[in-house]
JSON list of C-alpha atoms in Angstrom, two decimals:
[
{"chain": "A", "resi": 1, "resn": "MET", "atom": "CA", "xyz": [30.84, -0.14, -49.87]},
{"chain": "A", "resi": 2, "resn": "LYS", "atom": "CA", "xyz": [27.32, 0.20, -48.48]},
{"chain": "A", "resi": 3, "resn": "LEU", "atom": "CA", "xyz": [26.31, 0.96, -44.89]},
{"chain": "A", "resi": 4, "resn": "LEU", "atom": "CA", "xyz": [22.88, 1.25, -43.25]},
{"chain": "A", "resi": 5, "resn": "HIS", "atom": "CA", "xyz": [22.50, 3.75, -40.40]},
{"chain": "A", "resi": 6, "resn": "ILE", "atom": "CA", "xyz": [19.73, 3.22, -37.82]},
{"chain": "A", "resi": 7, "resn": "SER", "atom": "CA", "xyz": [19.22, 4.21, -34.18]},
{"chain": "A", "resi": 8, "resn": "ASP", "atom": "CA", "xyz": [16.82, 4.39, -31.23]},
{"chain": "A", "resi": 9, "resn": "ILE", "atom": "CA", "xyz": [15.01, 1.07, -31.51]},
{"chain": "A", "resi": 10, "resn": "HIS", "atom": "CA", "xyz": [14.34, 0.87, -27.72]},
{"chain": "A", "resi": 11, "resn": "PHE", "atom": "CA", "xyz": [13.68, -2.85, -27.34]},
{"chain": "A", "resi": 12, "resn": "GLY", "atom": "CA", "xyz": [12.13, -3.45, -23.93]},
{"chain": "A", "resi": 13, "resn": "ILE", "atom": "CA", "xyz": [10.09, -0.26, -23.77]},
{"chain": "A", "resi": 14, "resn": "LYS", "atom": "CA", "xyz": [6.86, -1.15, -21.98]},
{"chain": "A", "resi": 15, "resn": "PHE", "atom": "CA", "xyz": [4.42, 1.38, -23.49]},
{"chain": "A", "resi": 16, "resn": "LEU", "atom": "CA", "xyz": [2.56, 1.43, -20.16]},
{"chain": "A", "resi": 17, "resn": "ASN", "atom": "CA", "xyz": [0.54, 4.52, -21.08]},
{"chain": "A", "resi": 18, "resn": "LYS", "atom": "CA", "xyz": [-0.98, 2.71, -24.07]},
{"chain": "A", "resi": 19, "resn": "SER", "atom": "CA", "xyz": [-3.99, 0.39, -24.24]},
{"chain": "A", "resi": 20, "resn": "LYS", "atom": "CA", "xyz": [-3.25, -3.33, -24.20]},
{"chain": "A", "resi": 21, "resn": "VAL", "atom": "CA", "xyz": [-4.10, -3.71, -27.90]},
{"chain": "A", "resi": 22, "resn": "LEU", "atom": "CA", "xyz": [-1.91, -0.79, -29.00]},
{"chain": "A", "resi": 23, "resn": "ARG", "atom": "CA", "xyz": [0.86, -1.86, -26.64]},
{"chain": "A", "resi": 24, "resn": "GLU", "atom": "CA", "xyz": [0.98, -5.33, -28.20]},
{"chain": "A", "resi": 25, "resn": "LYS", "atom": "CA", "xyz": [0.95, -3.88, -31.73]},
{"chain": "A", "resi": 26, "resn": "LEU", "atom": "CA", "xyz": [3.80, -1.48, -30.97]},
{"chain": "A", "resi": 27, "resn": "ILE", "atom": "CA", "xyz": [5.95, -4.20, -29.42]},
{"chain": "A", "resi": 28, "resn": "PHE", "atom": "CA", "xyz": [5.25, -6.56, -32.33]},
{"chain": "A", "resi": 29, "resn": "GLY", "atom": "CA", "xyz": [6.07, -3.69, -34.69]},
{"chain": "A", "resi": 30, "resn": "GLN", "atom": "CA", "xyz": [9.54, -3.27, -33.19]},
{"chain": "A", "resi": 31, "resn": "PHE", "atom": "CA", "xyz": [10.40, -6.89, -33.94]},
{"chain": "A", "resi": 32, "resn": "SER", "atom": "CA", "xyz": [8.85, -6.72, -37.40]},
{"chain": "A", "resi": 33, "resn": "THR", "atom": "CA", "xyz": [10.70, -3.51, -38.25]},
{"chain": "A", "resi": 34, "resn": "PHE", "atom": "CA", "xyz": [14.09, -4.80, -37.15]},
{"chain": "A", "resi": 35, "resn": "ARG", "atom": "CA", "xyz": [13.56, -7.99, -39.15]},
{"chain": "A", "resi": 36, "resn": "LYS", "atom": "CA", "xyz": [12.86, -5.81, -42.20]},
{"chain": "A", "resi": 37, "resn": "VAL", "atom": "CA", "xyz": [16.18, -4.04, -41.61]},
{"chain": "A", "resi": 38, "resn": "VAL", "atom": "CA", "xyz": [18.04, -7.36, -41.54]},
{"chain": "A", "resi": 39, "resn": "ASN", "atom": "CA", "xyz": [16.21, -8.65, -44.62]},
{"chain": "A", "resi": 40, "resn": "TYR", "atom": "CA", "xyz": [17.06, -5.46, -46.50]},
{"chain": "A", "resi": 41, "resn": "SER", "atom": "CA", "xyz": [20.72, -5.67, -45.45]},
{"chain": "A", "resi": 42, "resn": "ILE", "atom": "CA", "xyz": [21.00, -9.23, -46.72]},
{"chain": "A", "resi": 43, "resn": "GLU", "atom": "CA", "xyz": [19.05, -8.69, -49.94]},
{"chain": "A", "resi": 44, "resn": "ASN", "atom": "CA", "xyz": [21.13, -5.63, -50.84]},
{"chain": "A", "resi": 45, "resn": "LYS", "atom": "CA", "xyz": [24.45, -7.18, -49.79]},
{"chain": "A", "resi": 46, "resn": "LEU", "atom": "CA", "xyz": [25.40, -4.40, -47.39]},
{"chain": "A", "resi": 47, "resn": "ASN", "atom": "CA", "xyz": [28.78, -4.31, -45.70]},
{"chain": "A", "resi": 48, "resn": "ALA", "atom": "CA", "xyz": [27.60, -3.17, -42.28]},
{"chain": "A", "resi": 49, "resn": "LEU", "atom": "CA", "xyz": [24.65, -2.15, -40.15]},
{"chain": "A", "resi": 50, "resn": "LEU", "atom": "CA", "xyz": [25.43, 0.88, -37.98]},
{"chain": "A", "resi": 51, "resn": "ILE", "atom": "CA", "xyz": [23.38, 1.25, -34.77]},
{"chain": "A", "resi": 52, "resn": "ALA", "atom": "CA", "xyz": [23.80, 4.69, -33.19]},
{"chain": "A", "resi": 53, "resn": "GLY", "atom": "CA", "xyz": [22.66, 3.83, -29.68]},
{"chain": "A", "resi": 54, "resn": "ASP", "atom": "CA", "xyz": [19.52, 2.95, -27.69]},
{"chain": "A", "resi": 55, "resn": "LEU", "atom": "CA", "xyz": [19.05, -0.47, -29.19]},
{"chain": "A", "resi": 56, "resn": "PHE", "atom": "CA", "xyz": [17.53, -1.21, -25.78]},
{"chain": "A", "resi": 57, "resn": "ASP", "atom": "CA", "xyz": [15.31, 1.06, -23.70]},
{"chain": "A", "resi": 58, "resn": "SER", "atom": "CA", "xyz": [16.90, 0.32, -20.31]},
{"chain": "A", "resi": 59, "resn": "GLU", "atom": "CA", "xyz": [18.60, -2.38, -18.26]},
{"chain": "A", "resi": 60, "resn": "TYR", "atom": "CA", "xyz": [15.38, -4.35, -18.63]},
{"chain": "A", "resi": 61, "resn": "ARG", "atom": "CA", "xyz": [15.74, -6.66, -21.61]},
{"chain": "A", "resi": 62, "resn": "SER", "atom": "CA", "xyz": [13.35, -9.51, -22.11]},
{"chain": "A", "resi": 63, "resn": "LEU", "atom": "CA", "xyz": [14.68, -12.94, -22.98]},
{"chain": "A", "resi": 64, "resn": "LYS", "atom": "CA", "xyz": [12.53, -12.73, -26.11]},
{"chain": "A", "resi": 65, "resn": "SER", "atom": "CA", "xyz": [14.26, -9.58, -27.38]},
{"chain": "A", "resi": 66, "resn": "GLU", "atom": "CA", "xyz": [17.73, -10.92, -26.61]},
{"chain": "A", "resi": 67, "resn": "ARG", "atom": "CA", "xyz": [17.04, -14.24, -28.34]},
{"chain": "A", "resi": 68, "resn": "PHE", "atom": "CA", "xyz": [15.54, -12.39, -31.29]},
{"chain": "A", "resi": 69, "resn": "LEU", "atom": "CA", "xyz": [18.55, -10.09, -31.70]},
{"chain": "A", "resi": 70, "resn": "LEU", "atom": "CA", "xyz": [21.01, -12.97, -31.45]},
{"chain": "A", "resi": 71, "resn": "GLU", "atom": "CA", "xyz": [19.07, -14.73, -34.17]},
{"chain": "A", "resi": 72, "resn": "GLN", "atom": "CA", "xyz": [19.09, -11.64, -36.41]},
{"chain": "A", "resi": 73, "resn": "PHE", "atom": "CA", "xyz": [22.78, -10.89, -35.78]},
{"chain": "A", "resi": 74, "resn": "ASN", "atom": "CA", "xyz": [23.63, -14.49, -36.66]},
{"chain": "A", "resi": 75, "resn": "ARG", "atom": "CA", "xyz": [21.67, -14.13, -39.90]},
{"chain": "A", "resi": 76, "resn": "LEU", "atom": "CA", "xyz": [23.80, -11.11, -40.77]},
{"chain": "A", "resi": 77, "resn": "ASP", "atom": "CA", "xyz": [26.95, -12.99, -39.80]},
{"chain": "A", "resi": 78, "resn": "GLU", "atom": "CA", "xyz": [26.06, -15.76, -42.24]},
{"chain": "A", "resi": 79, "resn": "HIS", "atom": "CA", "xyz": [26.16, -13.14, -45.00]},
{"chain": "A", "resi": 80, "resn": "ASN", "atom": "CA", "xyz": [29.37, -11.51, -43.75]},
{"chain": "A", "resi": 81, "resn": "ILE", "atom": "CA", "xyz": [27.57, -8.31, -42.70]},
{"chain": "A", "resi": 82, "resn": "LYS", "atom": "CA", "xyz": [29.04, -6.52, -39.68]},
{"chain": "A", "resi": 83, "resn": "VAL", "atom": "CA", "xyz": [26.96, -4.92, -36.92]},
{"chain": "A", "resi": 84, "resn": "VAL", "atom": "CA", "xyz": [28.68, -1.84, -35.48]},
{"chain": "A", "resi": 85, "resn": "TYR", "atom": "CA", "xyz": [26.88, -0.61, -32.38]},
{"chain": "A", "resi": 86, "resn": "SER", "atom": "CA", "xyz": [27.55, 2.36, -30.10]},
{"chain": "A", "resi": 87, "resn": "LEU", "atom": "CA", "xyz": [25.95, 2.42, -26.64]},
{"chain": "A", "resi": 88, "resn": "GLY", "atom": "CA", "xyz": [23.51, 5.28, -25.96]},
{"chain": "A", "resi": 89, "resn": "ASN", "atom": "CA", "xyz": [22.07, 6.80, -22.80]},
{"chain": "A", "resi": 90, "resn": "HIS", "atom": "CA", "xyz": [19.29, 4.21, -22.48]},
{"chain": "A", "resi": 91, "resn": "ASP", "atom": "CA", "xyz": [21.61, 1.22, -22.97]},
{"chain": "A", "resi": 92, "resn": "SER", "atom": "CA", "xyz": [24.69, 2.75, -21.36]},
{"chain": "A", "resi": 93, "resn": "ASN", "atom": "CA", "xyz": [27.66, 0.77, -20.12]},
{"chain": "A", "resi": 94, "resn": "SER", "atom": "CA", "xyz": [26.45, 1.02, -16.50]},
{"chain": "A", "resi": 95, "resn": "SER", "atom": "CA", "xyz": [23.24, -0.87, -17.32]},
{"chain": "A", "resi": 96, "resn": "PHE", "atom": "CA", "xyz": [24.43, -3.29, -19.97]},
{"chain": "A", "resi": 97, "resn": "ASN", "atom": "CA", "xyz": [24.06, -7.02, -19.34]},
{"chain": "A", "resi": 98, "resn": "ASP", "atom": "CA", "xyz": [27.40, -8.72, -19.97]},
{"chain": "A", "resi": 99, "resn": "ASN", "atom": "CA", "xyz": [25.73, -12.10, -20.30]},
{"chain": "A", "resi": 100, "resn": "PHE", "atom": "CA", "xyz": [24.19, -10.85, -23.54]},
{"chain": "A", "resi": 101, "resn": "LEU", "atom": "CA", "xyz": [27.54, -9.56, -24.76]},
{"chain": "A", "resi": 102, "resn": "TYR", "atom": "CA", "xyz": [29.24, -12.91, -24.29]},
{"chain": "A", "resi": 103, "resn": "GLU", "atom": "CA", "xyz": [26.82, -14.63, -26.65]},
{"chain": "A", "resi": 104, "resn": "LEU", "atom": "CA", "xyz": [27.15, -12.24, -29.55]},
{"chain": "A", "resi": 105, "resn": "PRO", "atom": "CA", "xyz": [28.51, -13.59, -32.84]},
{"chain": "A", "resi": 106, "resn": "LYS", "atom": "CA", "xyz": [31.88, -12.40, -34.10]},
{"chain": "A", "resi": 107, "resn": "ASN", "atom": "CA", "xyz": [30.37, -9.92, -36.58]},
{"chain": "A", "resi": 108, "resn": "VAL", "atom": "CA", "xyz": [29.07, -7.64, -33.79]},
{"chain": "A", "resi": 109, "resn": "ILE", "atom": "CA", "xyz": [31.38, -4.81, -32.74]},
{"chain": "A", "resi": 110, "resn": "ILE", "atom": "CA", "xyz": [30.26, -2.73, -29.73]},
{"chain": "A", "resi": 111, "resn": "PHE", "atom": "CA", "xyz": [31.73, 0.63, -28.77]},
{"chain": "A", "resi": 112, "resn": "LYS", "atom": "CA", "xyz": [31.23, 0.97, -25.03]},
{"chain": "A", "resi": 113, "resn": "LYS", "atom": "CA", "xyz": [34.30, 2.84, -23.76]},
{"chain": "A", "resi": 114, "resn": "ASP", "atom": "CA", "xyz": [34.29, 6.54, -22.94]},
{"chain": "A", "resi": 115, "resn": "SER", "atom": "CA", "xyz": [37.44, 7.07, -25.00]},
{"chain": "A", "resi": 116, "resn": "TYR", "atom": "CA", "xyz": [37.17, 6.84, -28.76]},
{"chain": "A", "resi": 117, "resn": "GLU", "atom": "CA", "xyz": [38.01, 3.65, -30.60]},
{"chain": "A", "resi": 118, "resn": "SER", "atom": "CA", "xyz": [38.45, 3.15, -34.33]},
{"chain": "A", "resi": 119, "resn": "TYR", "atom": "CA", "xyz": [37.38, 0.02, -36.19]},
{"chain": "A", "resi": 120, "resn": "LEU", "atom": "CA", "xyz": [38.61, -0.75, -39.72]},
{"chain": "A", "resi": 121, "resn": "LEU", "atom": "CA", "xyz": [35.82, -2.26, -41.81]},
{"chain": "A", "resi": 122, "resn": "ASP", "atom": "CA", "xyz": [36.84, -4.34, -44.83]},
{"chain": "A", "resi": 123, "resn": "ASN", "atom": "CA", "xyz": [40.13, -2.43, -44.98]},
{"chain": "A", "resi": 124, "resn": "LYS", "atom": "CA", "xyz": [38.23, 0.53, -46.45]},
{"chain": "A", "resi": 125, "resn": "VAL", "atom": "CA", "xyz": [36.12, 2.31, -43.82]},
{"chain": "A", "resi": 126, "resn": "MET", "atom": "CA", "xyz": [37.50, 3.63, -40.54]},
{"chain": "A", "resi": 127, "resn": "ILE", "atom": "CA", "xyz": [34.64, 3.89, -38.04]},
{"chain": "A", "resi": 128, "resn": "HIS", "atom": "CA", "xyz": [35.26, 6.14, -35.02]},
{"chain": "A", "resi": 129, "resn": "SER", "atom": "CA", "xyz": [33.00, 5.87, -31.98]},
{"chain": "A", "resi": 130, "resn": "CYS", "atom": "CA", "xyz": [32.58, 5.69, -28.21]},
{"chain": "A", "resi": 131, "resn": "GLY", "atom": "CA", "xyz": [29.79, 4.73, -25.81]},
{"chain": "A", "resi": 132, "resn": "HIS", "atom": "CA", "xyz": [27.82, 6.28, -22.97]},
{"chain": "A", "resi": 133, "resn": "GLN", "atom": "CA", "xyz": [29.08, 5.26, -19.54]},
{"chain": "A", "resi": 134, "resn": "LYS", "atom": "CA", "xyz": [25.89, 6.23, -17.71]},
{"chain": "A", "resi": 135, "resn": "ASN", "atom": "CA", "xyz": [22.38, 7.44, -18.46]},
{"chain": "A", "resi": 136, "resn": "ASP", "atom": "CA", "xyz": [23.38, 11.09, -18.18]},
{"chain": "A", "resi": 137, "resn": "GLU", "atom": "CA", "xyz": [26.77, 11.18, -19.87]},
{"chain": "A", "resi": 138, "resn": "ASN", "atom": "CA", "xyz": [27.36, 14.94, -19.86]},
{"chain": "A", "resi": 139, "resn": "ARG", "atom": "CA", "xyz": [30.97, 15.00, -21.03]},
{"chain": "A", "resi": 140, "resn": "ASN", "atom": "CA", "xyz": [31.92, 16.08, -24.53]},
{"chain": "A", "resi": 141, "resn": "LEU", "atom": "CA", "xyz": [33.78, 12.96, -25.66]},
{"chain": "A", "resi": 142, "resn": "VAL", "atom": "CA", "xyz": [34.02, 14.09, -29.29]},
{"chain": "A", "resi": 143, "resn": "LYS", "atom": "CA", "xyz": [36.90, 16.47, -28.58]},
{"chain": "A", "resi": 144, "resn": "LYS", "atom": "CA", "xyz": [39.40, 13.61, -28.51]},
{"chain": "A", "resi": 145, "resn": "PHE", "atom": "CA", "xyz": [38.15, 11.92, -31.69]},
{"chain": "A", "resi": 146, "resn": "PRO", "atom": "CA", "xyz": [40.83, 11.86, -34.40]},
{"chain": "A", "resi": 147, "resn": "LYS", "atom": "CA", "xyz": [40.78, 14.07, -37.44]},
{"chain": "A", "resi": 148, "resn": "TYR", "atom": "CA", "xyz": [40.20, 12.48, -40.85]},
{"chain": "A", "resi": 149, "resn": "ILE", "atom": "CA", "xyz": [42.59, 9.56, -41.43]},
{"chain": "A", "resi": 150, "resn": "GLU", "atom": "CA", "xyz": [43.94, 9.65, -44.96]},
{"chain": "A", "resi": 151, "resn": "GLY", "atom": "CA", "xyz": [43.55, 6.60, -47.18]},
{"chain": "A", "resi": 152, "resn": "TYR", "atom": "CA", "xyz": [40.19, 5.50, -45.73]},
{"chain": "A", "resi": 153, "resn": "ILE", "atom": "CA", "xyz": [36.54, 6.44, -45.73]},
{"chain": "A", "resi": 154, "resn": "ASN", "atom": "CA", "xyz": [36.00, 7.99, -42.29]},
{"chain": "A", "resi": 155, "resn": "VAL", "atom": "CA", "xyz": [32.67, 7.49, -40.49]},
{"chain": "A", "resi": 156, "resn": "GLY", "atom": "CA", "xyz": [31.69, 8.72, -37.04]},
{"chain": "A", "resi": 157, "resn": "LEU", "atom": "CA", "xyz": [29.10, 6.73, -35.06]},
{"chain": "A", "resi": 158, "resn": "LEU", "atom": "CA", "xyz": [27.65, 8.49, -32.05]},
{"chain": "A", "resi": 159, "resn": "HIS", "atom": "CA", "xyz": [24.63, 8.81, -29.76]},
{"chain": "A", "resi": 160, "resn": "CYS", "atom": "CA", "xyz": [24.76, 12.49, -28.88]},
{"chain": "A", "resi": 161, "resn": "SER", "atom": "CA", "xyz": [23.11, 15.87, -28.47]},
{"chain": "A", "resi": 162, "resn": "ILE", "atom": "CA", "xyz": [24.10, 18.75, -30.72]},
{"chain": "A", "resi": 163, "resn": "LEU", "atom": "CA", "xyz": [24.12, 21.95, -28.73]},
{"chain": "A", "resi": 164, "resn": "SER", "atom": "CA", "xyz": [22.71, 25.17, -30.13]},
{"chain": "A", "resi": 165, "resn": "SER", "atom": "CA", "xyz": [21.52, 28.56, -28.93]},
{"chain": "A", "resi": 166, "resn": "ILE", "atom": "CA", "xyz": [18.24, 26.84, -28.04]},
{"chain": "A", "resi": 167, "resn": "LYS", "atom": "CA", "xyz": [19.73, 23.72, -26.43]},
{"chain": "A", "resi": 168, "resn": "LYS", "atom": "CA", "xyz": [22.65, 25.02, -24.40]},
{"chain": "A", "resi": 169, "resn": "ASN", "atom": "CA", "xyz": [22.84, 22.50, -21.58]},
{"chain": "A", "resi": 170, "resn": "ASP", "atom": "CA", "xyz": [21.91, 19.08, -22.91]},
{"chain": "A", "resi": 171, "resn": "LYS", "atom": "CA", "xyz": [23.48, 16.32, -20.79]},
{"chain": "A", "resi": 172, "resn": "TYR", "atom": "CA", "xyz": [23.57, 13.51, -23.34]},
{"chain": "A", "resi": 173, "resn": "LEU", "atom": "CA", "xyz": [27.13, 13.49, -24.70]},
{"chain": "A", "resi": 174, "resn": "PRO", "atom": "CA", "xyz": [26.95, 17.10, -25.89]},
{"chain": "A", "resi": 175, "resn": "THR", "atom": "CA", "xyz": [28.81, 18.35, -28.95]},
{"chain": "A", "resi": 176, "resn": "THR", "atom": "CA", "xyz": [28.32, 20.96, -31.66]},
{"chain": "A", "resi": 177, "resn": "LYS", "atom": "CA", "xyz": [27.75, 20.90, -35.40]},
{"chain": "A", "resi": 178, "resn": "GLU", "atom": "CA", "xyz": [31.00, 22.80, -35.93]},
{"chain": "A", "resi": 179, "resn": "GLU", "atom": "CA", "xyz": [32.94, 20.28, -33.87]},
{"chain": "A", "resi": 180, "resn": "LEU", "atom": "CA", "xyz": [31.64, 17.38, -35.94]},
{"chain": "A", "resi": 181, "resn": "MET", "atom": "CA", "xyz": [32.30, 19.22, -39.20]},
{"chain": "A", "resi": 182, "resn": "ASN", "atom": "CA", "xyz": [35.87, 20.01, -38.14]},
{"chain": "A", "resi": 183, "resn": "LYS", "atom": "CA", "xyz": [36.70, 16.30, -38.00]},
{"chain": "A", "resi": 184, "resn": "GLU", "atom": "CA", "xyz": [36.10, 16.26, -41.78]},
{"chain": "A", "resi": 185, "resn": "TYR", "atom": "CA", "xyz": [34.58, 12.75, -41.76]},
{"chain": "A", "resi": 186, "resn": "ASP", "atom": "CA", "xyz": [32.74, 11.46, -44.81]},
{"chain": "A", "resi": 187, "resn": "TYR", "atom": "CA", "xyz": [29.66, 10.70, -42.71]},
{"chain": "A", "resi": 188, "resn": "TRP", "atom": "CA", "xyz": [28.41, 11.06, -39.14]},
{"chain": "A", "resi": 189, "resn": "ALA", "atom": "CA", "xyz": [25.78, 8.45, -38.14]},
{"chain": "A", "resi": 190, "resn": "LEU", "atom": "CA", "xyz": [23.98, 9.98, -35.16]},
{"chain": "A", "resi": 191, "resn": "GLY", "atom": "CA", "xyz": [21.37, 8.76, -32.71]},
{"chain": "A", "resi": 192, "resn": "HIS", "atom": "CA", "xyz": [19.36, 10.17, -29.77]},
{"chain": "A", "resi": 193, "resn": "ILE", "atom": "CA", "xyz": [16.98, 12.54, -31.58]},
{"chain": "A", "resi": 194, "resn": "HIS", "atom": "CA", "xyz": [13.93, 10.53, -32.64]},
{"chain": "A", "resi": 195, "resn": "LYS", "atom": "CA", "xyz": [13.19, 12.70, -35.65]},
{"chain": "A", "resi": 196, "resn": "ARG", "atom": "CA", "xyz": [15.35, 12.10, -38.71]},
{"chain": "A", "resi": 197, "resn": "GLU", "atom": "CA", "xyz": [17.29, 15.22, -39.55]},
{"chain": "A", "resi": 198, "resn": "LYS", "atom": "CA", "xyz": [20.10, 16.43, -41.76]},
{"chain": "A", "resi": 199, "resn": "ILE", "atom": "CA", "xyz": [22.36, 18.58, -39.58]},
{"chain": "A", "resi": 200, "resn": "SER", "atom": "CA", "xyz": [24.81, 19.38, -42.33]},
{"chain": "A", "resi": 201, "resn": "GLU", "atom": "CA", "xyz": [26.26, 17.68, -45.41]},
{"chain": "A", "resi": 202, "resn": "GLY", "atom": "CA", "xyz": [27.20, 14.18, -44.25]},
{"chain": "A", "resi": 203, "resn": "ILE", "atom": "CA", "xyz": [25.86, 14.63, -40.68]},
{"chain": "A", "resi": 204, "resn": "TYR", "atom": "CA", "xyz": [22.52, 12.88, -40.08]},
{"chain": "A", "resi": 205, "resn": "TYR", "atom": "CA", "xyz": [20.21, 11.75, -37.31]},
{"chain": "A", "resi": 206, "resn": "SER", "atom": "CA", "xyz": [18.36, 8.68, -38.58]},
{"chain": "A", "resi": 207, "resn": "GLY", "atom": "CA", "xyz": [15.57, 9.14, -36.03]},
{"chain": "A", "resi": 208, "resn": "SER", "atom": "CA", "xyz": [13.79, 6.30, -34.24]},
{"chain": "A", "resi": 209, "resn": "LEU", "atom": "CA", "xyz": [13.42, 3.13, -36.28]},
{"chain": "A", "resi": 210, "resn": "GLN", "atom": "CA", "xyz": [9.70, 3.04, -35.49]},
{"chain": "A", "resi": 211, "resn": "GLY", "atom": "CA", "xyz": [7.48, 5.72, -33.97]},
{"chain": "A", "resi": 212, "resn": "LEU", "atom": "CA", "xyz": [7.21, 5.08, -30.22]},
{"chain": "A", "resi": 213, "resn": "ASN", "atom": "CA", "xyz": [4.44, 7.54, -29.43]},
{"chain": "A", "resi": 214, "resn": "SER", "atom": "CA", "xyz": [1.97, 9.90, -31.08]},
{"chain": "A", "resi": 215, "resn": "LYS", "atom": "CA", "xyz": [4.52, 12.73, -31.14]},
{"chain": "A", "resi": 216, "resn": "GLU", "atom": "CA", "xyz": [6.86, 10.72, -33.38]},
{"chain": "A", "resi": 217, "resn": "VAL", "atom": "CA", "xyz": [4.89, 11.19, -36.55]},
{"chain": "A", "resi": 218, "resn": "GLY", "atom": "CA", "xyz": [5.75, 10.32, -40.13]},
{"chain": "A", "resi": 219, "resn": "SER", "atom": "CA", "xyz": [7.66, 7.55, -41.85]},
{"chain": "A", "resi": 220, "resn": "LYS", "atom": "CA", "xyz": [10.53, 5.96, -39.93]},
{"chain": "A", "resi": 221, "resn": "GLY", "atom": "CA", "xyz": [13.58, 4.04, -41.04]},
{"chain": "A", "resi": 222, "resn": "GLY", "atom": "CA", "xyz": [17.28, 4.55, -41.67]},
{"chain": "A", "resi": 223, "resn": "TYR", "atom": "CA", "xyz": [19.84, 5.97, -44.07]},
{"chain": "A", "resi": 224, "resn": "LEU", "atom": "CA", "xyz": [21.63, 3.94, -46.73]},
{"chain": "A", "resi": 225, "resn": "ILE", "atom": "CA", "xyz": [25.11, 5.34, -47.33]},
{"chain": "A", "resi": 226, "resn": "ASP", "atom": "CA", "xyz": [26.69, 4.09, -50.55]},
{"chain": "A", "resi": 227, "resn": "PHE", "atom": "CA", "xyz": [30.37, 4.86, -51.17]},
{"chain": "A", "resi": 228, "resn": "SER", "atom": "CA", "xyz": [30.56, 2.95, -54.46]},
{"chain": "A", "resi": 229, "resn": "ASN", "atom": "CA", "xyz": [32.94, 4.21, -57.16]},
{"chain": "A", "resi": 230, "resn": "ASN", "atom": "CA", "xyz": [34.40, 6.88, -54.83]},
{"chain": "A", "resi": 231, "resn": "PHE", "atom": "CA", "xyz": [31.06, 8.69, -54.79]},
{"chain": "A", "resi": 232, "resn": "LYS", "atom": "CA", "xyz": [28.81, 9.06, -51.74]},
{"chain": "A", "resi": 233, "resn": "THR", "atom": "CA", "xyz": [25.03, 8.84, -51.92]},
{"chain": "A", "resi": 234, "resn": "ILE", "atom": "CA", "xyz": [22.67, 9.06, -48.93]},
{"chain": "A", "resi": 235, "resn": "GLU", "atom": "CA", "xyz": [19.14, 7.69, -49.21]},
{"chain": "A", "resi": 236, "resn": "PHE", "atom": "CA", "xyz": [16.39, 7.37, -46.63]},
{"chain": "A", "resi": 237, "resn": "ILE", "atom": "CA", "xyz": [14.89, 3.85, -46.50]},
{"chain": "A", "resi": 238, "resn": "GLU", "atom": "CA", "xyz": [11.53, 3.38, -44.80]},
{"chain": "A", "resi": 239, "resn": "PHE", "atom": "CA", "xyz": [11.23, 0.40, -42.42]},
{"chain": "A", "resi": 240, "resn": "GLY", "atom": "CA", "xyz": [8.63, 1.34, -39.80]},
{"chain": "A", "resi": 241, "resn": "ALA", "atom": "CA", "xyz": [5.80, -1.17, -39.38]},
{"chain": "A", "resi": 242, "resn": "ILE", "atom": "CA", "xyz": [3.56, 1.39, -37.64]},
{"chain": "A", "resi": 243, "resn": "ASP", "atom": "CA", "xyz": [3.37, 5.11, -38.40]},
{"chain": "A", "resi": 244, "resn": "PHE", "atom": "CA", "xyz": [1.76, 7.81, -36.29]},
{"chain": "A", "resi": 245, "resn": "ILE", "atom": "CA", "xyz": [0.07, 10.55, -38.29]},
{"chain": "A", "resi": 246, "resn": "ASN", "atom": "CA", "xyz": [-1.67, 13.81, -37.44]},
{"chain": "A", "resi": 247, "resn": "ILE", "atom": "CA", "xyz": [-5.19, 14.21, -38.74]},
{"chain": "A", "resi": 248, "resn": "GLU", "atom": "CA", "xyz": [-7.05, 17.50, -38.69]},
{"chain": "A", "resi": 249, "resn": "ILE", "atom": "CA", "xyz": [-10.83, 17.29, -38.66]},
{"chain": "A", "resi": 250, "resn": "ASP", "atom": "CA", "xyz": [-12.88, 20.36, -39.43]},
{"chain": "A", "resi": 251, "resn": "PHE", "atom": "CA", "xyz": [-16.32, 20.08, -37.83]},
{"chain": "A", "resi": 252, "resn": "LYS", "atom": "CA", "xyz": [-17.52, 23.36, -39.29]},
{"chain": "A", "resi": 253, "resn": "GLU", "atom": "CA", "xyz": [-20.14, 23.22, -41.99]}
]
């Protein structure tokens, strides 16, 4: 059982503060990067692609991006690969275009309610998730998520903020590391933070799929979670078509 965890693609972002050349390259890079994700999923015979929110940047979605995603989702469907997608703050339920939802192939499962839902994948993995109802979803919706369900691999899929002593009042579906750990899931696939980060064993932010600005430096991609032979491995897979890097130049002689 192999899953790929990605998040924060932000299709439709306009990059208005970039030059025309860079803007075109960044937009092209988003399409190229997502196609690499789909190719990898097919070539490696994955069971599901997990998208932890902000697939889109806002209610604005170009016809090109919608057609492209339908094409890619259909490719995955042809290989019996599920797409499990939880709405984030940028593509919340209040801004989602139902016309796009109606056209999606049967392999796409979207969590868009504010109460948790559980989806059983291949009779082996129980995926628990919910979606943002508005752009500033400030309720802690994790409290009502179920504890570990015996007999299955349990995975949480969520676009959220993890509160800490530094971030006490984040308004984007706030929760805590302890709260996630107490659910005792095998893996938490998180989105919202654009830097990939291990919060705790089995709790990961995948970061943005491609760097969207000069602050999002380093390699970008997603996490491959392999539950084969009752053993879990987590591996970062690089997909980004464009990387931002910091360069220090010393002009002293």
